[in-house]
PDB file of C-alpha atoms in Angstrom:
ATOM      1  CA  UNK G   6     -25.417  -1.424  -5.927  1.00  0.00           C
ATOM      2  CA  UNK G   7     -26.865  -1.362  -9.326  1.00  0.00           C
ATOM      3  CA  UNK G   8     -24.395  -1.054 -11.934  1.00  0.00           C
ATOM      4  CA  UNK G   9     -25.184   0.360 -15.624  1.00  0.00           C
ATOM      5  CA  UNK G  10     -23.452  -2.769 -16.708  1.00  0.00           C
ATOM      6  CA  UNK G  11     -27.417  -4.363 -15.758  1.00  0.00           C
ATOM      7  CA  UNK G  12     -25.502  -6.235 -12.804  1.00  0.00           C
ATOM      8  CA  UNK G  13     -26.100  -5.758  -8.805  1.00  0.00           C
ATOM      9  CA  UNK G  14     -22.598  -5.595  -7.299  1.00  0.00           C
ATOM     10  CA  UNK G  15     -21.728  -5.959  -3.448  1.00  0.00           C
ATOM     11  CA  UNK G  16     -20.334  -2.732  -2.139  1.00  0.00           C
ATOM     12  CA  UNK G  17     -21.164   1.003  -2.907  1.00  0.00           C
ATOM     13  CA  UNK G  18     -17.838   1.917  -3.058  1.00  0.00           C
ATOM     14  CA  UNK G  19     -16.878  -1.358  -5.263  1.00  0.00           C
ATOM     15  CA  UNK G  20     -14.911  -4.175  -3.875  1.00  0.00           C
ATOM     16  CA  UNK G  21     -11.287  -5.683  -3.073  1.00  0.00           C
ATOM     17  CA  UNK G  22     -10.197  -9.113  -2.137  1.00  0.00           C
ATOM     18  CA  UNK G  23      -6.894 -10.462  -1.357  1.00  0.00           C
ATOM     19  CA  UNK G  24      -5.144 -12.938  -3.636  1.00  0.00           C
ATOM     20  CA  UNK G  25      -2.153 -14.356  -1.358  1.00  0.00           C
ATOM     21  CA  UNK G  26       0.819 -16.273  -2.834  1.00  0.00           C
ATOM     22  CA  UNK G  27       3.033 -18.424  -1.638  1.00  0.00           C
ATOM     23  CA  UNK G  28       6.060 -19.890  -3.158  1.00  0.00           C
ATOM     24  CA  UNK G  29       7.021 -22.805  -2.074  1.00  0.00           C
ATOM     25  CA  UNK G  30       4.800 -25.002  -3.564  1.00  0.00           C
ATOM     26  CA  UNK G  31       3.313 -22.547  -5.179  1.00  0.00           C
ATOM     27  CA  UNK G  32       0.170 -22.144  -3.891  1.00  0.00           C
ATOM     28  CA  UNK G  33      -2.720 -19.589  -3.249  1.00  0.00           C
ATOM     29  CA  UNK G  34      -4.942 -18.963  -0.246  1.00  0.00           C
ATOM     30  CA  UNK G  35      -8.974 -19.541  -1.599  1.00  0.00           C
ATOM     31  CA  UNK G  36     -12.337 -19.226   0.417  1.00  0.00           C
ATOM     32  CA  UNK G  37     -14.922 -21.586   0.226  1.00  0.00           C
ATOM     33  CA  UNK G  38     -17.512 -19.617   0.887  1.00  0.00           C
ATOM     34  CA  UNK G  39     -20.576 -20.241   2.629  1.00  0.00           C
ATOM     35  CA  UNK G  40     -23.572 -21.649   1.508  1.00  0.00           C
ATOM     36  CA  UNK G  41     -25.787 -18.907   2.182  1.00  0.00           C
ATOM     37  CA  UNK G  42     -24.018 -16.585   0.974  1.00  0.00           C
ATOM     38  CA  UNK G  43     -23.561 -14.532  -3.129  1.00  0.00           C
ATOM     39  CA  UNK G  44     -22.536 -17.243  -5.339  1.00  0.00           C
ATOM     40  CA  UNK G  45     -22.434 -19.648  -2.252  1.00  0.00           C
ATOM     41  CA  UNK G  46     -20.496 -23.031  -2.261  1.00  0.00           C
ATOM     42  CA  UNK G  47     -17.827 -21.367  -5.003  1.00  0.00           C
ATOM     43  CA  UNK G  48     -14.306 -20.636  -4.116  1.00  0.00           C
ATOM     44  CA  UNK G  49     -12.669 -17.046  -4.543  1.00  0.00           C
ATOM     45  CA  UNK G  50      -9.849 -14.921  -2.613  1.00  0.00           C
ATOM     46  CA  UNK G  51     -10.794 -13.197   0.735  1.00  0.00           C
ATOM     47  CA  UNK G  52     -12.640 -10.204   0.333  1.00  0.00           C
ATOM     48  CA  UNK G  53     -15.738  -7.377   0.029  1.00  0.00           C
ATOM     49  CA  UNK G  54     -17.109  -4.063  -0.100  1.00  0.00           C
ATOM     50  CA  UNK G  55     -14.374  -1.201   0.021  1.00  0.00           C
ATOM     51  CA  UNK G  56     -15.308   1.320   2.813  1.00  0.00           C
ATOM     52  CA  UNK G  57     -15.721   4.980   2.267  1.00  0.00           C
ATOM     53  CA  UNK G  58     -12.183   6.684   1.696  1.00  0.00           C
ATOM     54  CA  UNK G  59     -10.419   3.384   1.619  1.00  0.00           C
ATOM     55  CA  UNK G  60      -8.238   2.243  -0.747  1.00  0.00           C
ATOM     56  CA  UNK G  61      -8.275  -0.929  -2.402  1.00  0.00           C
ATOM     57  CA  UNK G  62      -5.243  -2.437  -0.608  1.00  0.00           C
ATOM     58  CA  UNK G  63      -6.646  -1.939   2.359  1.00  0.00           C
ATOM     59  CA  UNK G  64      -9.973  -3.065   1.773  1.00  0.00           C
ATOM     60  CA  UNK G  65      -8.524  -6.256   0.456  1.00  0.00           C
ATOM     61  CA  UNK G  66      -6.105  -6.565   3.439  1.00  0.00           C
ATOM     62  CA  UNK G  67      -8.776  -5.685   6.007  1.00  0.00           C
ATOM     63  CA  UNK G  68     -11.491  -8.412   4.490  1.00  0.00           C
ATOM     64  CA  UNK G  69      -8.731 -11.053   4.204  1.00  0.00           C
ATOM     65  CA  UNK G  70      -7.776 -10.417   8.184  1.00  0.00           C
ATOM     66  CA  UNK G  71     -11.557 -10.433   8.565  1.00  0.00           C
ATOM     67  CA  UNK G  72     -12.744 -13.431   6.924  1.00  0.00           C
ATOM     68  CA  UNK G  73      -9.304 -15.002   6.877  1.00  0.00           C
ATOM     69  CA  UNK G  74      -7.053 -14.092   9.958  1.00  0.00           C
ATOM     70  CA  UNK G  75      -4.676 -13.028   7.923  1.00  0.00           C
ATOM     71  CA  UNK G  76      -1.620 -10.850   9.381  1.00  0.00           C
ATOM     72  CA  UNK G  77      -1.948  -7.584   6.984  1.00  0.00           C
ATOM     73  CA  UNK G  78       2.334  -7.397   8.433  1.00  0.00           C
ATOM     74  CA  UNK G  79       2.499 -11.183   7.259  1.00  0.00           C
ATOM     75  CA  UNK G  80       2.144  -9.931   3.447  1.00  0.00           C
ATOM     76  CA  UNK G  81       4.761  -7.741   0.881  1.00  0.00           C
ATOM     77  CA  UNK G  82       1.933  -6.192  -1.964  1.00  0.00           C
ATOM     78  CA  UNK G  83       3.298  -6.978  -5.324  1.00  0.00           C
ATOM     79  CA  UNK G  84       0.505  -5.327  -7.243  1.00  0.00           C
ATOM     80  CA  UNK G  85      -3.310  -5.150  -8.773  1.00  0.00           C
ATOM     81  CA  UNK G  86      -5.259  -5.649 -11.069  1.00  0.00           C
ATOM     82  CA  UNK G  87      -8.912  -3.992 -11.449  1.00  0.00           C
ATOM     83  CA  UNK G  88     -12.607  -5.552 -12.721  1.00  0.00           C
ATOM     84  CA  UNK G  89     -14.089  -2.025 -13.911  1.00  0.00           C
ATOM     85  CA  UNK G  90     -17.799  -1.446 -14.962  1.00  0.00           C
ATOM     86  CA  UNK G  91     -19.556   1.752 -15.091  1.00  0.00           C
ATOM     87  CA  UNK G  92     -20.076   2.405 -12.314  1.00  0.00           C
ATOM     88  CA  UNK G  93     -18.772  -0.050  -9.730  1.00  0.00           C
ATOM     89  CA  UNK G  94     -14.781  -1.936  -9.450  1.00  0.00           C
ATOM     90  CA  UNK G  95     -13.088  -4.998  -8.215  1.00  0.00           C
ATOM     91  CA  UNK G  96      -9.651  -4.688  -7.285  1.00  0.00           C
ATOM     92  CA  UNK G  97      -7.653  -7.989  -7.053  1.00  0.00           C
ATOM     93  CA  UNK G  98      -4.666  -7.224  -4.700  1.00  0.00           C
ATOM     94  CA  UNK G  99      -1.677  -9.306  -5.270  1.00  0.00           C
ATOM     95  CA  UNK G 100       0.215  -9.992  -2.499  1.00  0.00           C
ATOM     96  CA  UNK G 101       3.407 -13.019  -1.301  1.00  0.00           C
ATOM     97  CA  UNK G 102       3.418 -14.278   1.818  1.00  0.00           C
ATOM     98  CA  UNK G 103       6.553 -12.747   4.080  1.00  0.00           C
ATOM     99  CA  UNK G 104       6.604 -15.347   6.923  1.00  0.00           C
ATOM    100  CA  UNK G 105       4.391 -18.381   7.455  1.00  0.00           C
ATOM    101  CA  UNK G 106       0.713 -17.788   7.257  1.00  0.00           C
ATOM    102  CA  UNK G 107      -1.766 -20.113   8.457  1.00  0.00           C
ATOM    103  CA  UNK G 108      -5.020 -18.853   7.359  1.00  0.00           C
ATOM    104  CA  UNK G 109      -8.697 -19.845   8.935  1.00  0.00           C
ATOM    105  CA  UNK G 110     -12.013 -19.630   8.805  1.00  0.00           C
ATOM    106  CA  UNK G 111     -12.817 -16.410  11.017  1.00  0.00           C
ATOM    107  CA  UNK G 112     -16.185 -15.555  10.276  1.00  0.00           C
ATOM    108  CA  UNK G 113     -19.475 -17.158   9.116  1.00  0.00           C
ATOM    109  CA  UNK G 114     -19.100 -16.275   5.333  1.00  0.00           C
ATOM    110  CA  UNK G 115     -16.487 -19.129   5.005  1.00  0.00           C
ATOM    111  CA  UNK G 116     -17.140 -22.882   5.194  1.00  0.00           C
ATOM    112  CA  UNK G 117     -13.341 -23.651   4.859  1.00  0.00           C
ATOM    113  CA  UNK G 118      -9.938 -21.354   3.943  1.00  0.00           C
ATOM    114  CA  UNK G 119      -7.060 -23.042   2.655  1.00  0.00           C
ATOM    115  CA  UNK G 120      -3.833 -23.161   0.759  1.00  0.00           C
ATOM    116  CA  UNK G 121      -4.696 -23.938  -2.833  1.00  0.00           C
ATOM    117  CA  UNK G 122      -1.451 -25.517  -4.600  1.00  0.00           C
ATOM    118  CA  UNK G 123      -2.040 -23.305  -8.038  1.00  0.00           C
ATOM    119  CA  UNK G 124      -2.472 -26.636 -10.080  1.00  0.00           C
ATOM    120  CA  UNK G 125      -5.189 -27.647  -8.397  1.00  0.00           C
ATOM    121  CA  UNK G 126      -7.451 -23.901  -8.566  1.00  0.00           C
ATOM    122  CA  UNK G 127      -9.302 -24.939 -12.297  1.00  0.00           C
ATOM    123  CA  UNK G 128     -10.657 -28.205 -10.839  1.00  0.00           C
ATOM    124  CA  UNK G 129     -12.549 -26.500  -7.941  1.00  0.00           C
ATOM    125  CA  UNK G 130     -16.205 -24.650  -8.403  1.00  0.00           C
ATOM    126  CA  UNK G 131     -14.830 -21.103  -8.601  1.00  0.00           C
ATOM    127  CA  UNK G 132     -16.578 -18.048  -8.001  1.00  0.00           C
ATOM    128  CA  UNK G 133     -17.747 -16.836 -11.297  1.00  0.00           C
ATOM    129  CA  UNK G 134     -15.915 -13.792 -11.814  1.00  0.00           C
ATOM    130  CA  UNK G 135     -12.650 -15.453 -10.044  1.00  0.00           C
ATOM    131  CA  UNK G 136     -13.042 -18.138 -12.623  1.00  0.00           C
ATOM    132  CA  UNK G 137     -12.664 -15.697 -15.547  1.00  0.00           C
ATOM    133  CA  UNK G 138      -9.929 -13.406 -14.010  1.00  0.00           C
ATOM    134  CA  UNK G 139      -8.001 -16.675 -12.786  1.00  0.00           C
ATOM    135  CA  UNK G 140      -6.303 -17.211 -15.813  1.00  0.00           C
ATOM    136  CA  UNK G 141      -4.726 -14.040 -16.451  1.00  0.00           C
ATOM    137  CA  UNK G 142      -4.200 -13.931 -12.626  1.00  0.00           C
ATOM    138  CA  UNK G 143      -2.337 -17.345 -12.443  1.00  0.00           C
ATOM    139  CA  UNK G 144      -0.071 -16.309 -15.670  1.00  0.00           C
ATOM    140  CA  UNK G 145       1.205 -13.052 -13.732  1.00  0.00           C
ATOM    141  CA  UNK G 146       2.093 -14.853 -10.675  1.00  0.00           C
ATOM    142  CA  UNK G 147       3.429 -17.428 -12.363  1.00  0.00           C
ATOM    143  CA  UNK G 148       5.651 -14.970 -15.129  1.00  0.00           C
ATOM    144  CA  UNK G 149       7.100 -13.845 -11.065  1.00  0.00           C
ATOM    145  CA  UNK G 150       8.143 -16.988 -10.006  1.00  0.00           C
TER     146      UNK G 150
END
């Protein structure tokens, strides 16, 4: 969609994407995404396009079972935070892991999906608007540790 913001966005009904933590190391699950794809060869969280009449968290927990295999009953939500323009969102859904999860690449967006120990995030080629929201992101995890 085009946004007023003078930005095309992915998703009509604006976007989610799953930001998975685990604990022990602390670590993160990030998608390399595919070459061929929006901002291609960058790493991000699992996500997309929010469907008609569906909320955030379950956007973000459908993509990340989508393009991630991950369990939606695998993960306790611990919160959000939200990209807004004028006329378009991106909801970052915060989530810890509950019981092992061994995420994978499940669909061609994806060239690899892995367990990111946190101190290692800055040094890969992140996804532009990951990149910026990252810090903020990695201090409120962090502040629950």
């Amino acid at each position: 969609m085009d946004c007023a913001c003078g930005h095309r966005h992915w998703g009509l009904h604006g976007a989610a994407g799953l930001l998975l933590v685990r604990r022990e190391p602390l670590s993160v699950v990030l998608q390399h995404r595919a070459i061929w794809s929006h901002h291609g060869g960058t790493w991000g969280i699992p996500g997309g396009a929010r469907q008609p009449d569906e909320s955030a968290e379950q956007a973000a927990l459908r993509e990340a079972h989508e393009e991630a295999g991950i369990d939606p009953a695998a993960v306790g939500i611990r919160g959000e935070t939200v990209l807004s323009h004028p006329d378009w969102s991106y909801t970052t859904v915060i989530a810890e892991e509950l019981v092992p999860v061994h995420p994978a690449v499940t669909d061609a967006e994806s060239d690899e999906i892995r367990w990111v120990p946190v101190d290692e995030v800055d040094a890969l080629p992140l996804l532009p608007a990951f990149a910026d929201a990252w810090p903020a992101l990695r201090a409120r995890i962090t502040a629950s540790d």
